[in-house]
CSV table of C-alpha atoms in Angstrom, one decimal:
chain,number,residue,atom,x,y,z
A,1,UNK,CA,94.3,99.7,91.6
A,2,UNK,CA,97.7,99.7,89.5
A,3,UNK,CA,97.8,103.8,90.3
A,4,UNK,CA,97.8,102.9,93.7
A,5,UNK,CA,100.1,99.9,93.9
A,6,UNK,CA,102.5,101.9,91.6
A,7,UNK,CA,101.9,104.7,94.4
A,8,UNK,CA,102.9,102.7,97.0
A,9,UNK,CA,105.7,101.1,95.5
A,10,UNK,CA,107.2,104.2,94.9
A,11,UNK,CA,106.7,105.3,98.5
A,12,UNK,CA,108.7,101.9,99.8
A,13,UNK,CA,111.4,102.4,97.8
A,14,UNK,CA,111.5,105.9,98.5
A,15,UNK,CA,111.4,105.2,102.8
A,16,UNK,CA,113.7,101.7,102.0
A,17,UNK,CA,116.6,104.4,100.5
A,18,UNK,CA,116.4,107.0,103.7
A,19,UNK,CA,118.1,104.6,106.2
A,20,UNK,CA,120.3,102.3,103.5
A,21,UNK,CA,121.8,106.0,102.6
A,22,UNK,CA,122.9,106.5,106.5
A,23,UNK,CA,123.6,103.1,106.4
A,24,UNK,CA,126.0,103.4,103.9
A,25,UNK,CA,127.5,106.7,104.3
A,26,UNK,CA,128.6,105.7,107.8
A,27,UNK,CA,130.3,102.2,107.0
A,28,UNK,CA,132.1,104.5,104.6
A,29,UNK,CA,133.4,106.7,106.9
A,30,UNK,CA,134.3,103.7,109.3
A,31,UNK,CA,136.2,102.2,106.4
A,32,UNK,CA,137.8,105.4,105.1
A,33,UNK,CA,139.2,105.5,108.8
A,34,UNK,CA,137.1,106.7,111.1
A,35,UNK,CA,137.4,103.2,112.8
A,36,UNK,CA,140.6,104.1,114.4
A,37,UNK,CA,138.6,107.1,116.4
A,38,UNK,CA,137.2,105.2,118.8
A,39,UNK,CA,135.4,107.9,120.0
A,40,UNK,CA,133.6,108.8,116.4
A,41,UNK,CA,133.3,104.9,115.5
A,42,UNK,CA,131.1,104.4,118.7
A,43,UNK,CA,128.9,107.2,117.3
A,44,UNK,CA,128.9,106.1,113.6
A,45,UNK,CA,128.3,102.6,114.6
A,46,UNK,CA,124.7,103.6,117.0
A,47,UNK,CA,123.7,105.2,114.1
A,48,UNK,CA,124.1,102.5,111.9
A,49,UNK,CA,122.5,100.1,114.4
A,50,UNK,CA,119.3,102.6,114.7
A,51,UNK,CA,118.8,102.9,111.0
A,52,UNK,CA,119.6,99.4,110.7
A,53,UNK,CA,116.7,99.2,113.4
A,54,UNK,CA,114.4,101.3,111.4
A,55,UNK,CA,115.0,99.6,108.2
A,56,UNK,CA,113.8,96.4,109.7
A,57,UNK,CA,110.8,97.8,110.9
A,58,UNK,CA,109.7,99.2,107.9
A,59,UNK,CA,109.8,96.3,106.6
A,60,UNK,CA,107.8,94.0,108.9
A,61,UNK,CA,105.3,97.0,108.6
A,62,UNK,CA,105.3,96.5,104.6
A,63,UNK,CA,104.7,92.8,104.9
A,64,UNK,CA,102.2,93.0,107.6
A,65,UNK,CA,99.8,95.4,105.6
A,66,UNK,CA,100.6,93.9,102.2
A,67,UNK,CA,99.5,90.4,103.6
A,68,UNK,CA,96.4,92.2,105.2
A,69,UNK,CA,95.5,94.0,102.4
A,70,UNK,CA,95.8,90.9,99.9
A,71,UNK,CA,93.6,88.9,102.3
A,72,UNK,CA,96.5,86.5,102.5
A,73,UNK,CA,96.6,86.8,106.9
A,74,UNK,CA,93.7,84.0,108.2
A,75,UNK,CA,91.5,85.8,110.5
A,76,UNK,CA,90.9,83.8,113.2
A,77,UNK,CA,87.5,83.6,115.2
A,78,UNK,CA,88.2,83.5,118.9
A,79,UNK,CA,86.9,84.4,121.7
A,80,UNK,CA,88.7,87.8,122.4
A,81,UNK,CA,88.5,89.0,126.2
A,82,UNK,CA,89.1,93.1,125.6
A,83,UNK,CA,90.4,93.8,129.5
A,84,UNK,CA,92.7,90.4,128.8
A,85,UNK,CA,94.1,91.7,125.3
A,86,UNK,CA,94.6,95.3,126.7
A,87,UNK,CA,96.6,94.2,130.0
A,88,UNK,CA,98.2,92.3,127.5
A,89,UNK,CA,99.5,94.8,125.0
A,90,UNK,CA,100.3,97.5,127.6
A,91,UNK,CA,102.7,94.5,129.8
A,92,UNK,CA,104.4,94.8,126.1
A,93,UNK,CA,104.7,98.4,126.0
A,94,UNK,CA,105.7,98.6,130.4
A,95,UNK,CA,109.2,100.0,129.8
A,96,UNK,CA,108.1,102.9,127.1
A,97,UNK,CA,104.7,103.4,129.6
A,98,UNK,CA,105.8,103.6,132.7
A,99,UNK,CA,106.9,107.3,132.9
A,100,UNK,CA,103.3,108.0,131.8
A,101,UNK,CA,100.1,108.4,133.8
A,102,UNK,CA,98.1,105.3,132.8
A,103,UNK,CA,94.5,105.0,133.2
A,104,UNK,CA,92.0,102.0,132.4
A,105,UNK,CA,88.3,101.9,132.2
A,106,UNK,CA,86.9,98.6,131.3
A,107,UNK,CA,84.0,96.8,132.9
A,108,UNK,CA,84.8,93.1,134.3
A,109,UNK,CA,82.0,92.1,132.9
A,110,UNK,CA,82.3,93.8,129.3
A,111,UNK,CA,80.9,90.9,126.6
A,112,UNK,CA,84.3,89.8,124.3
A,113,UNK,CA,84.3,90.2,121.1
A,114,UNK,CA,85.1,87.4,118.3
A,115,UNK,CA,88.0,88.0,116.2
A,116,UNK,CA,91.5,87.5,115.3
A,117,UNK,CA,93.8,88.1,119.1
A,118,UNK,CA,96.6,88.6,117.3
A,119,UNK,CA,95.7,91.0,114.8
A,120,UNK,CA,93.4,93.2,117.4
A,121,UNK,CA,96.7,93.2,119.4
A,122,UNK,CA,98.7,94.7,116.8
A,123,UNK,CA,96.0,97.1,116.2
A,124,UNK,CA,96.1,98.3,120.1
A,125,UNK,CA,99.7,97.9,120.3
A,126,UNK,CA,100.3,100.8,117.2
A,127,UNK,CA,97.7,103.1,119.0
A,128,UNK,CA,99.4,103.0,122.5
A,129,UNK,CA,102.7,103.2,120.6
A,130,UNK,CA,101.6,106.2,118.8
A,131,UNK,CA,100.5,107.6,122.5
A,132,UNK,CA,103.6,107.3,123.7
A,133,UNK,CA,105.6,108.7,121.1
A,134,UNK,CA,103.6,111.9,121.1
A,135,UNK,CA,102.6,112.2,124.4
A,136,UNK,CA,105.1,114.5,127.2
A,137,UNK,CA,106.6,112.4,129.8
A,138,UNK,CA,104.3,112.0,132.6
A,139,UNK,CA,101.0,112.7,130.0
A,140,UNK,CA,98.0,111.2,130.1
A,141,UNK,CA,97.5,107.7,128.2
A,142,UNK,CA,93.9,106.2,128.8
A,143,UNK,CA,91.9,103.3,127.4
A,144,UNK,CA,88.8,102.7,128.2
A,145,UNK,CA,85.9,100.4,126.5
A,146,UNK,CA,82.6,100.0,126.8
A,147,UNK,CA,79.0,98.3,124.8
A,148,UNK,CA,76.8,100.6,122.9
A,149,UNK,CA,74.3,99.2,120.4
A,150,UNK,CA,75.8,96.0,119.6
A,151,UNK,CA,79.4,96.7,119.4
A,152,UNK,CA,82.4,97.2,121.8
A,153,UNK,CA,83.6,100.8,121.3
A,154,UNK,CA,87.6,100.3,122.4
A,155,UNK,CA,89.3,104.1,122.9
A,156,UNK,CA,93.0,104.8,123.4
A,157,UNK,CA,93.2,108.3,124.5
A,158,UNK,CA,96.2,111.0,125.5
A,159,UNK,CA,96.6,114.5,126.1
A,160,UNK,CA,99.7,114.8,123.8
A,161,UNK,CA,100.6,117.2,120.6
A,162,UNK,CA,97.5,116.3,118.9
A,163,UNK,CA,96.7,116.4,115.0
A,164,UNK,CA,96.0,119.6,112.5
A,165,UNK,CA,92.7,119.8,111.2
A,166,UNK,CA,93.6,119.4,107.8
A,167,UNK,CA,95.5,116.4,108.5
A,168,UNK,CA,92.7,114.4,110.0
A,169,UNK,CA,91.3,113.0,106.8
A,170,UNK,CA,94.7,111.5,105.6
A,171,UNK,CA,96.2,110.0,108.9
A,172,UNK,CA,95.0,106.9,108.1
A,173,UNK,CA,96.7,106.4,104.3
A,174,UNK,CA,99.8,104.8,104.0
A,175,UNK,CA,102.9,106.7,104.5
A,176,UNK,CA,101.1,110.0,105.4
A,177,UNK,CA,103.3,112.6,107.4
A,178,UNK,CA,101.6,115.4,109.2
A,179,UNK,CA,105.2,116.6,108.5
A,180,UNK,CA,108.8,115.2,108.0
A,181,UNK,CA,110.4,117.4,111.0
A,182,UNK,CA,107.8,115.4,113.6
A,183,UNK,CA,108.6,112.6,112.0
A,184,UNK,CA,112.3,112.5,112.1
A,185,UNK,CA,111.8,113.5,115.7
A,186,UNK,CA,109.5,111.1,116.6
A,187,UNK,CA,110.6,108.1,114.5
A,188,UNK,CA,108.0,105.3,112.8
A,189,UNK,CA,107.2,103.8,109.4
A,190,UNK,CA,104.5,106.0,108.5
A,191,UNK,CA,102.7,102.6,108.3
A,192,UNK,CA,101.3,102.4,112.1
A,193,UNK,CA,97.9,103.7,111.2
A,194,UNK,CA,97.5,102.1,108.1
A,195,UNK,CA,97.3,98.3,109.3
A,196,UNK,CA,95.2,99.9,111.9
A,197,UNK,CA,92.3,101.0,109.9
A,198,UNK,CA,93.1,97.3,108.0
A,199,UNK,CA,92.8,95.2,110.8
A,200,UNK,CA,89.8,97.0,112.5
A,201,UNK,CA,88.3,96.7,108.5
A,202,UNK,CA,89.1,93.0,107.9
A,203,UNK,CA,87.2,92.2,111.7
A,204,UNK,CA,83.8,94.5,110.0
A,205,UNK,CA,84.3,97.6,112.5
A,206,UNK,CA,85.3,100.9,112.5
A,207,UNK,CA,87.5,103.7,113.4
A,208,UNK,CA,86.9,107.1,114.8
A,209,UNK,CA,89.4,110.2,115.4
A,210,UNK,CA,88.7,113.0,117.8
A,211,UNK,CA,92.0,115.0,118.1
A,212,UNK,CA,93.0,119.3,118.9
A,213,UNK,CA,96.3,120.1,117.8
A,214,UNK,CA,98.3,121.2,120.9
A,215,UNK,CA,95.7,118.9,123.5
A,216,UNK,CA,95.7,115.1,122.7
A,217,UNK,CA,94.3,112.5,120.3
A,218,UNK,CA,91.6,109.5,120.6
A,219,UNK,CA,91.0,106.4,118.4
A,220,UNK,CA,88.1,104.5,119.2
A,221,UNK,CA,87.7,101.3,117.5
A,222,UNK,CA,84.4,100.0,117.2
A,223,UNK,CA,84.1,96.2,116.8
A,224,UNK,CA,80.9,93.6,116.6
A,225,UNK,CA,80.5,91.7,119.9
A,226,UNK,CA,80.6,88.5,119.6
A,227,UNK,CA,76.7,87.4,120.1
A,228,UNK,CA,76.2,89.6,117.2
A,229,UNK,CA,78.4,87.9,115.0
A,230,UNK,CA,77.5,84.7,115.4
A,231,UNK,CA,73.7,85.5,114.7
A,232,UNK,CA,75.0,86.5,111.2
């Protein structure tokens, strides 16, 4: 356990000093004179602003999983309507979606599930963020649900860049890159994933990755429905 928080320490501080480096380097140029360019100060100051941006969202990310992982986040046991929470999350995500084809599959009549809405929201919100972010304009993004023995097997589904083989197993660990050039194109904490497989833990389910490099990627989330939960 101390390997590991020793591990992850050093990975924060390590992704923390990325953007306070661009940060900095930047406001020195501004102050060294590149103010009175108007033209280059515009620039320097939208990159400051979008590490700036990223910084803060690394951190949220940190606190999110740290207070997951330390069982310090209440789970709260509601009724959770799974076509209500995914309308939800994707009216969130209109703007980044709509240059996408978007297809649902979700029977009206689909039992809900008992759980924490605000934490299965996050969870859904970093898969369909991940699907947009490495999915071509005008791809495929699907989610689709359905009951099988018990549980309520939630996919989100694309037909983007897809994941290497050998990457499959680690995708889900905590600052994992499949490599640092898609990152820096693509952008995110590293952490998306991580307070996934968290989340979808601390509410007893599971998680399940089909993915081929080069054709797309699904995550289906498996989670107890709620009869099942309350017989326990």
């Amino acid at each position: 356990l101390e390997d590991i928080r020793a591990d992850f320490a050093a990975n924060v501080s390590h992704e923390l000093r990325t953007p306070l480096t661009a940060i900095r380097g930047f406001a020195e140029t501004l102050l060294d004179g590149a103010y009175c360019q108007p033209e280059s100060a515009l620039r320097f100051a939208q990159i400051i602003h979008n590490e700036a941006e990223r910084l803060s969202e690394l951190i949220e990310d940190v606190l999110k999983l740290s207070k997951i992982e330390s069982g310090r986040v209440a789970i709260a046991k509601e009724s959770v309507d799974v076509l209500e929470l995914v309308h939800e999350v994707m009216g969130r995500l209109h703007e980044r979606m709509k240059k996408h084809q978007i297809k649902i599959d979700i029977p009206d009549d689909l039992p809900p599930i008992q759980g924490d809405k605000g934490l299965l929201a996050q969870a859904l919100h970093n898969l369909l963020d991940n699907a947009v972010k490495y999915t071509q304009l005008q791809g495929l993004i699907a989610v689709s649900a359905k009951q099988q023995d018990g549980e309520i097997l939630l996919s989100v589904r694309d037909n983007g860049i897809g994941i290497p083989e050998e990457a499959k197993e680690r995708i889900f660990e905590r600052f994992y890159r499949v490599d640092r050039a898609r990152t820096r194109r693509f952008g995110g904490t590293g952490l998306g994933l991580a307070i996934v497989k968290h989340i979808v833990e601390t509410h007893k389910g599971g998680l399940q990755l089909n993915s081929v490099e080069g054709k797309g990627t699904e995550v289906i989330i498996s989670l107890p429905i709620m009869e099942r939960v309350e017989k326990e």
